[in-house]
Coordinates of C-alpha atoms in Angstrom, one line a residue:
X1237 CA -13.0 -3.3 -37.4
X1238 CA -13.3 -0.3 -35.0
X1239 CA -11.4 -1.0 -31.7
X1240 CA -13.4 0.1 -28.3
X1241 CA -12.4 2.8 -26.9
X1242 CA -11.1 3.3 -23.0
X1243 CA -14.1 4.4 -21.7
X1244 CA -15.5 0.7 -22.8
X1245 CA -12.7 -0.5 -21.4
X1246 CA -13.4 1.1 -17.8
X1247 CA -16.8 -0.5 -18.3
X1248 CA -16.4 -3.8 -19.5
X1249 CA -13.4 -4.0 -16.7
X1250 CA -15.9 -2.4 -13.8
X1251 CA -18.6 -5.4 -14.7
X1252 CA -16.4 -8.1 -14.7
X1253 CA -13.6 -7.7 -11.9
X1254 CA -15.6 -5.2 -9.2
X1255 CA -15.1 -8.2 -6.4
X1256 CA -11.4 -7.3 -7.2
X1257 CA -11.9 -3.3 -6.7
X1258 CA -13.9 -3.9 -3.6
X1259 CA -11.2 -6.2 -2.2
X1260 CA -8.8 -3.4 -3.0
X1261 CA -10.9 -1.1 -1.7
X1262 CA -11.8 -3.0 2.1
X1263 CA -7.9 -3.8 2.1
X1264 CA -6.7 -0.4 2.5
X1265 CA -9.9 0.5 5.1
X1266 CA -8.5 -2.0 7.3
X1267 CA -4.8 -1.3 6.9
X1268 CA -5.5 2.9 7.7
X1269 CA -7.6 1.7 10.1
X1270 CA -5.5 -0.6 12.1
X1271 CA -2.2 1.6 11.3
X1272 CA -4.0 4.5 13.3
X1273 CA -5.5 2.5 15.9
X1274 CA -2.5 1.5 16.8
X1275 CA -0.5 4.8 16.4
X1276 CA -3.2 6.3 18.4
X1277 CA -3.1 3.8 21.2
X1278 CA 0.6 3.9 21.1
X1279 CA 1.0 8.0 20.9
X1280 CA -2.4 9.3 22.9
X1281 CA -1.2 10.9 26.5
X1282 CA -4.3 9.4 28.5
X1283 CA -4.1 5.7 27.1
X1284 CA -2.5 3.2 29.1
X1285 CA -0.3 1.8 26.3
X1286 CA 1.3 5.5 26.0
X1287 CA 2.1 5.7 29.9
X1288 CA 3.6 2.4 29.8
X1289 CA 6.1 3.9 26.8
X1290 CA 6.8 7.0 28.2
X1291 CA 10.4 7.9 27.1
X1292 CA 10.6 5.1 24.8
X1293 CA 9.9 6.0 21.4
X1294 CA 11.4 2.8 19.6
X1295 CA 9.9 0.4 21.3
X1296 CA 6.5 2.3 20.5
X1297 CA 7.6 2.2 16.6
X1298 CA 8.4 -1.4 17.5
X1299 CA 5.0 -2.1 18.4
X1300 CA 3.9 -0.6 15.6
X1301 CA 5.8 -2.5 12.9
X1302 CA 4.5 -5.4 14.3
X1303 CA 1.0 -4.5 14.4
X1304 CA 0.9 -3.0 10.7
X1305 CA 3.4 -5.4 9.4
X1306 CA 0.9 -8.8 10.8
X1307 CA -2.3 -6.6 9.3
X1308 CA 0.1 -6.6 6.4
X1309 CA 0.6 -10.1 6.2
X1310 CA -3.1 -11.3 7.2
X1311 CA -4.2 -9.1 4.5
X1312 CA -2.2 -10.6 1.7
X1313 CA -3.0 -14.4 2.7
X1314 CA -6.7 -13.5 3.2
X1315 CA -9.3 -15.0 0.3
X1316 CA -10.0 -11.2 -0.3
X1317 CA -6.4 -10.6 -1.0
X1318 CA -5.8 -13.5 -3.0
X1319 CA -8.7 -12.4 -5.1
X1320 CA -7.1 -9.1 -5.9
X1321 CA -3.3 -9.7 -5.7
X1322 CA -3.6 -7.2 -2.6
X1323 CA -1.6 -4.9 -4.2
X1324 CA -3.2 -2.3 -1.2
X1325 CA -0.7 0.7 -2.8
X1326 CA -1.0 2.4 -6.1
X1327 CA 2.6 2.4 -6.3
X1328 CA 2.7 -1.5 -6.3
X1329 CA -0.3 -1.5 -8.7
X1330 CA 1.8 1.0 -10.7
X1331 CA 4.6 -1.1 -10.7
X1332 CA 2.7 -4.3 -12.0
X1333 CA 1.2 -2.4 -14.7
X1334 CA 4.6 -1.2 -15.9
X1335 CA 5.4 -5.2 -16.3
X1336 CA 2.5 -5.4 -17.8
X1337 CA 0.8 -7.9 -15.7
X1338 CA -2.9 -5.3 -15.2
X1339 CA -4.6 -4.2 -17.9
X1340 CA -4.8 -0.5 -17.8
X1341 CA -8.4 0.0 -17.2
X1342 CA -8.2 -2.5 -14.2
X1343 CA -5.5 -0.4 -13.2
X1344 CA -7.4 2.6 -12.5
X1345 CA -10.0 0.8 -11.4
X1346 CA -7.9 -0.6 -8.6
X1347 CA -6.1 3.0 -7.9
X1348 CA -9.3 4.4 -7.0
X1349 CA -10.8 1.4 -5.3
X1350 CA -7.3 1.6 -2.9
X1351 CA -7.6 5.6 -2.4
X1352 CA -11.5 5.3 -1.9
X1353 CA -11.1 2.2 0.9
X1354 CA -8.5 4.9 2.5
X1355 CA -10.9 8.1 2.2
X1356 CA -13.5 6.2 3.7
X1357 CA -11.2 4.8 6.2
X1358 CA -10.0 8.5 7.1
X1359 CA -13.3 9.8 8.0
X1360 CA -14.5 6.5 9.9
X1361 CA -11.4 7.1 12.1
X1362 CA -12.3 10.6 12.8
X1363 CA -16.0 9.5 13.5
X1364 CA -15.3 7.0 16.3
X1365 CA -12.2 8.0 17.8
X1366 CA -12.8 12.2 17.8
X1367 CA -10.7 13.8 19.8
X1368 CA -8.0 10.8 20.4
X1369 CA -7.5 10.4 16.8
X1370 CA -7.1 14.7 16.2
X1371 CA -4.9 15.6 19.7
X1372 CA -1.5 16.9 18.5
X1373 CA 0.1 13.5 19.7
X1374 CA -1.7 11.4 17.2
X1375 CA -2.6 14.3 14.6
X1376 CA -4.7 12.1 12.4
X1377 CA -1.9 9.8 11.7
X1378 CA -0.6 11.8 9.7
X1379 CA 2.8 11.3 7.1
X1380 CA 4.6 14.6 7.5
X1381 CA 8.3 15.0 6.9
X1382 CA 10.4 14.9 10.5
X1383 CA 13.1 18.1 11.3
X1384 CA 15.4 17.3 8.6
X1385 CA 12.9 18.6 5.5
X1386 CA 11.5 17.6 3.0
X1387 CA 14.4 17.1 0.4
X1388 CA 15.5 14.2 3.2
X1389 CA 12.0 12.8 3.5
X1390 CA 11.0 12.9 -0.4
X1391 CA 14.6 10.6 -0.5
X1392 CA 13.9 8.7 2.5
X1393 CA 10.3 7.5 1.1
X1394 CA 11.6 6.9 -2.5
X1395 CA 14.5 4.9 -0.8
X1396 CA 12.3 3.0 1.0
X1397 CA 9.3 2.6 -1.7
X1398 CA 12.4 1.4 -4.0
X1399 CA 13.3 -1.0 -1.4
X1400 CA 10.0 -2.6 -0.8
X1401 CA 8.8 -2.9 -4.9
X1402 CA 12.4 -4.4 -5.6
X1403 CA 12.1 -7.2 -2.9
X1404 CA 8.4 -7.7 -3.7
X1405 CA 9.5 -8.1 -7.7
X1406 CA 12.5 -10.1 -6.4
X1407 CA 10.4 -12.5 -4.4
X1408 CA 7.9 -13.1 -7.0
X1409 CA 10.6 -13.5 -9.7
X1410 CA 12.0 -16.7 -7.4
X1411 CA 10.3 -19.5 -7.3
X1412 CA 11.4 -20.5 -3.6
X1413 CA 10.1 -17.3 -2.2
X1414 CA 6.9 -16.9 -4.3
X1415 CA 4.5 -17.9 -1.3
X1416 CA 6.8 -16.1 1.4
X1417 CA 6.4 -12.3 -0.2
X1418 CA 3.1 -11.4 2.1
X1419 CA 5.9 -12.3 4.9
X1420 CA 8.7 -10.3 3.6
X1421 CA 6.3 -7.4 2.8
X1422 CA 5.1 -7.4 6.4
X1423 CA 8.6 -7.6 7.5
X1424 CA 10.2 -4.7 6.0
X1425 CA 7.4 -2.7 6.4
X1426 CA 8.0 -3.3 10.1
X1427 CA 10.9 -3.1 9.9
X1428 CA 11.1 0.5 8.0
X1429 CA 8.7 1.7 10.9
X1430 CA 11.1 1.2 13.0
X1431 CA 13.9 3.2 11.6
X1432 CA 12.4 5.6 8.9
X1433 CA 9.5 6.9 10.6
X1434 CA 11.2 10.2 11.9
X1435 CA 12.6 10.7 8.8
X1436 CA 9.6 11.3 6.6
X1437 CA 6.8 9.3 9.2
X1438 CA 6.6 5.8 6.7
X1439 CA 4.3 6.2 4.4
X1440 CA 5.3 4.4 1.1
X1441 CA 1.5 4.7 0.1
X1442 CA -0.1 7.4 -1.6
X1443 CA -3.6 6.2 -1.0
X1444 CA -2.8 6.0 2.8
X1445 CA -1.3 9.4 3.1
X1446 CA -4.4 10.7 1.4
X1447 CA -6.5 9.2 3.7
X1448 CA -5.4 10.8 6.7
X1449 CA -4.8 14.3 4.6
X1450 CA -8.3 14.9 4.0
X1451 CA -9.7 13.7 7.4
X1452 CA -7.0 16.9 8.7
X1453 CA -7.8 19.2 5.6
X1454 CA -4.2 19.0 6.0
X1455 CA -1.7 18.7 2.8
X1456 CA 1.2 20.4 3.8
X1457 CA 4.1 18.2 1.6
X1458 CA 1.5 16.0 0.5
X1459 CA 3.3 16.1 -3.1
X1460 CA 6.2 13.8 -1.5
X1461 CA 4.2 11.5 -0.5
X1462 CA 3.0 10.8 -4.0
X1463 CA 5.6 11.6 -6.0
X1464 CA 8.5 9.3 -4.3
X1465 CA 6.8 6.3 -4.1
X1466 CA 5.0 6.4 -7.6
X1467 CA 8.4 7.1 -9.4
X1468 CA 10.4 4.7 -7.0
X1469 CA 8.3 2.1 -7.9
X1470 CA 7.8 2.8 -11.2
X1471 CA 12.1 3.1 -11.6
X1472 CA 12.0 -0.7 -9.9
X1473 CA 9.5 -2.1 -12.5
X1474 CA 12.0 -0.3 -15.3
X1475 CA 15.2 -1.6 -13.7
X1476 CA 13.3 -5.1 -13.3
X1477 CA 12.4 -5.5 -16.8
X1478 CA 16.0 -4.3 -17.8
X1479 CA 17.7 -7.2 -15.6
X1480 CA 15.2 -10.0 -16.1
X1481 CA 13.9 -9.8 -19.8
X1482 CA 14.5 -13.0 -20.3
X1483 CA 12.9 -14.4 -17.6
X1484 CA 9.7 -12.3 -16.7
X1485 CA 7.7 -12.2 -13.3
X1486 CA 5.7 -15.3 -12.7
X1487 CA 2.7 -13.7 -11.2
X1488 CA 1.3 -10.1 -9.5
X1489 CA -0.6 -11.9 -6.4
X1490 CA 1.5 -10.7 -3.5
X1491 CA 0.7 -14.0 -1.7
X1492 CA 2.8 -16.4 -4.7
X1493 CA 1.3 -17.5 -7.8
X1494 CA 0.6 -21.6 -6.6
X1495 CA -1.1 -20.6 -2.9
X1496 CA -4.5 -21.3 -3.7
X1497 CA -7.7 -21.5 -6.4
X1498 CA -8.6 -18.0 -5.8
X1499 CA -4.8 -17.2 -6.4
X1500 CA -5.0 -16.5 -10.2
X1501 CA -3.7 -13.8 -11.7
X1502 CA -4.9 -10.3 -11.4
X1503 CA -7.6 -9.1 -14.4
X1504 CA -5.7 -9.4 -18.0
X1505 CA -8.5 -10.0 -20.1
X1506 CA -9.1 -8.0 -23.5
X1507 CA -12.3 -5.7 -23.9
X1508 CA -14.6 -8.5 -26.5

């Protein structure tokens, strides 16, 4: 019997599971979205959060974290989120799929749903906030790598994509912390804003690096920013796989596997 081909699987996947896309999709609109509101509320000259930081560039990172890292978190506990897994990265969608918990046609379907939600995300910033959003201060949010170069910020962002996919695996893996990895996401996220940003500017997200790219026709070192975290995260699954074969990852919803109806498991269905 003649097997369908992928293109049937893109098909059959896009009919059944576009709720999941379109959650993907609004999930990384909202995280660009509030990540440069607050970067350009925290780094603008004329708004009153950047006078009251004047000469205090970690406590303006600090706010940061916390605002990205609760968007984060809100995001992954949200019935939208639980619907998709919130993966909200391609490298943690990449990472899943390595473990073999997405089919490979929802795969896709979710990368370009998450780099889509940030295109869109991208221009709507640019549309509303003009010239705050472009000023040399906030430059588009942009991920660029800081004075040491890029061979310290292609490590620095597979170091910290690494970091982040190994927890998240870790979390899931353990029963106890299953419902907490939305929290520990959010955390070290916030946490890596705070010290990594000069470094390489945090991205760990090739979709939301995009996002502000081609709002800035700018794509000066773009390749790092979605080269390290695709291979980090891909080298995590890998080394996962290796140390757990004989126990394998409960679940791929970032919120736990037991949180709620919605929370099944992302689309593994075959192609009838």
């Amino acid at each position: 019997m003649r097997q369908p081909g992928f293109l049937a699987h893109l098909l059959v996947s896009a009919k059944r599971h576009w709720p999941n896309y379109l959650a993907e999709a609004a999930g990384l609109f909202v995280f660009l979205f509030m990540a440069s509101l607050i970067a350009t509320a925290v780094h603008y000259p004329g708004s009153w959060l950047a006078r009251q930081l004047v000469g205090q560039p970690l406590l303006g990172r600090t706010l940061i974290g916390l605002v990205v890292g609760f968007t984060v978190v809100v995001l992954v506990y949200s019935p939208w989120g639980k619907r998709s897994g919130a993966h909200l990265n391609p490298a943690v969608t990449l990472a899943f799929w390595q473990l073999g918990k997405i089919k490979t046609a929802d795969a896709c379907w979710y990368i370009l749903a998450q780099v889509a939600g940030a295109l869109l995300a991208g221009q709507v910033l640019l549309a509303l906030l003009g010239h705050y959003f472009t000023h040399p201060a906030v430059n588009y949010a942009l991920t660029l790598p800081g004075p040491q170069g890029t061979v310290v910020a292609f490590g620095a962002e597979f170091g910290i994509t690494f970091g982040m996919v190994a927890v998240l695996l870790l979390a899931l893996h353990t029963k106890r912390l299953q419902n907490l990895a939305g929290w520990l996401l959010g955390a070290l996220l916030a946490f890596y804003i705070l010290v990594e940003t000069p470094y390489s500017g945090m991205s760990l997200n090739p979709a939301r690096s995009l996002g502000s790219a081609v709002a800035a026709h700018h794509y000066t070192a773009l390749w790092i920013y979605f080269a390290a975290p695709l291979l980090a995260a891909w080298l995590a699954a890998v080394l996962f796989r290796v140390l757990f074969r004989n126990s394998p990852l409960a679940g791929s919803i970032l919120a736990g596997p037991a949180t709620s109806p919605l929370n099944t498991e992302p689309p593994q269905h075959p192609v009838e």
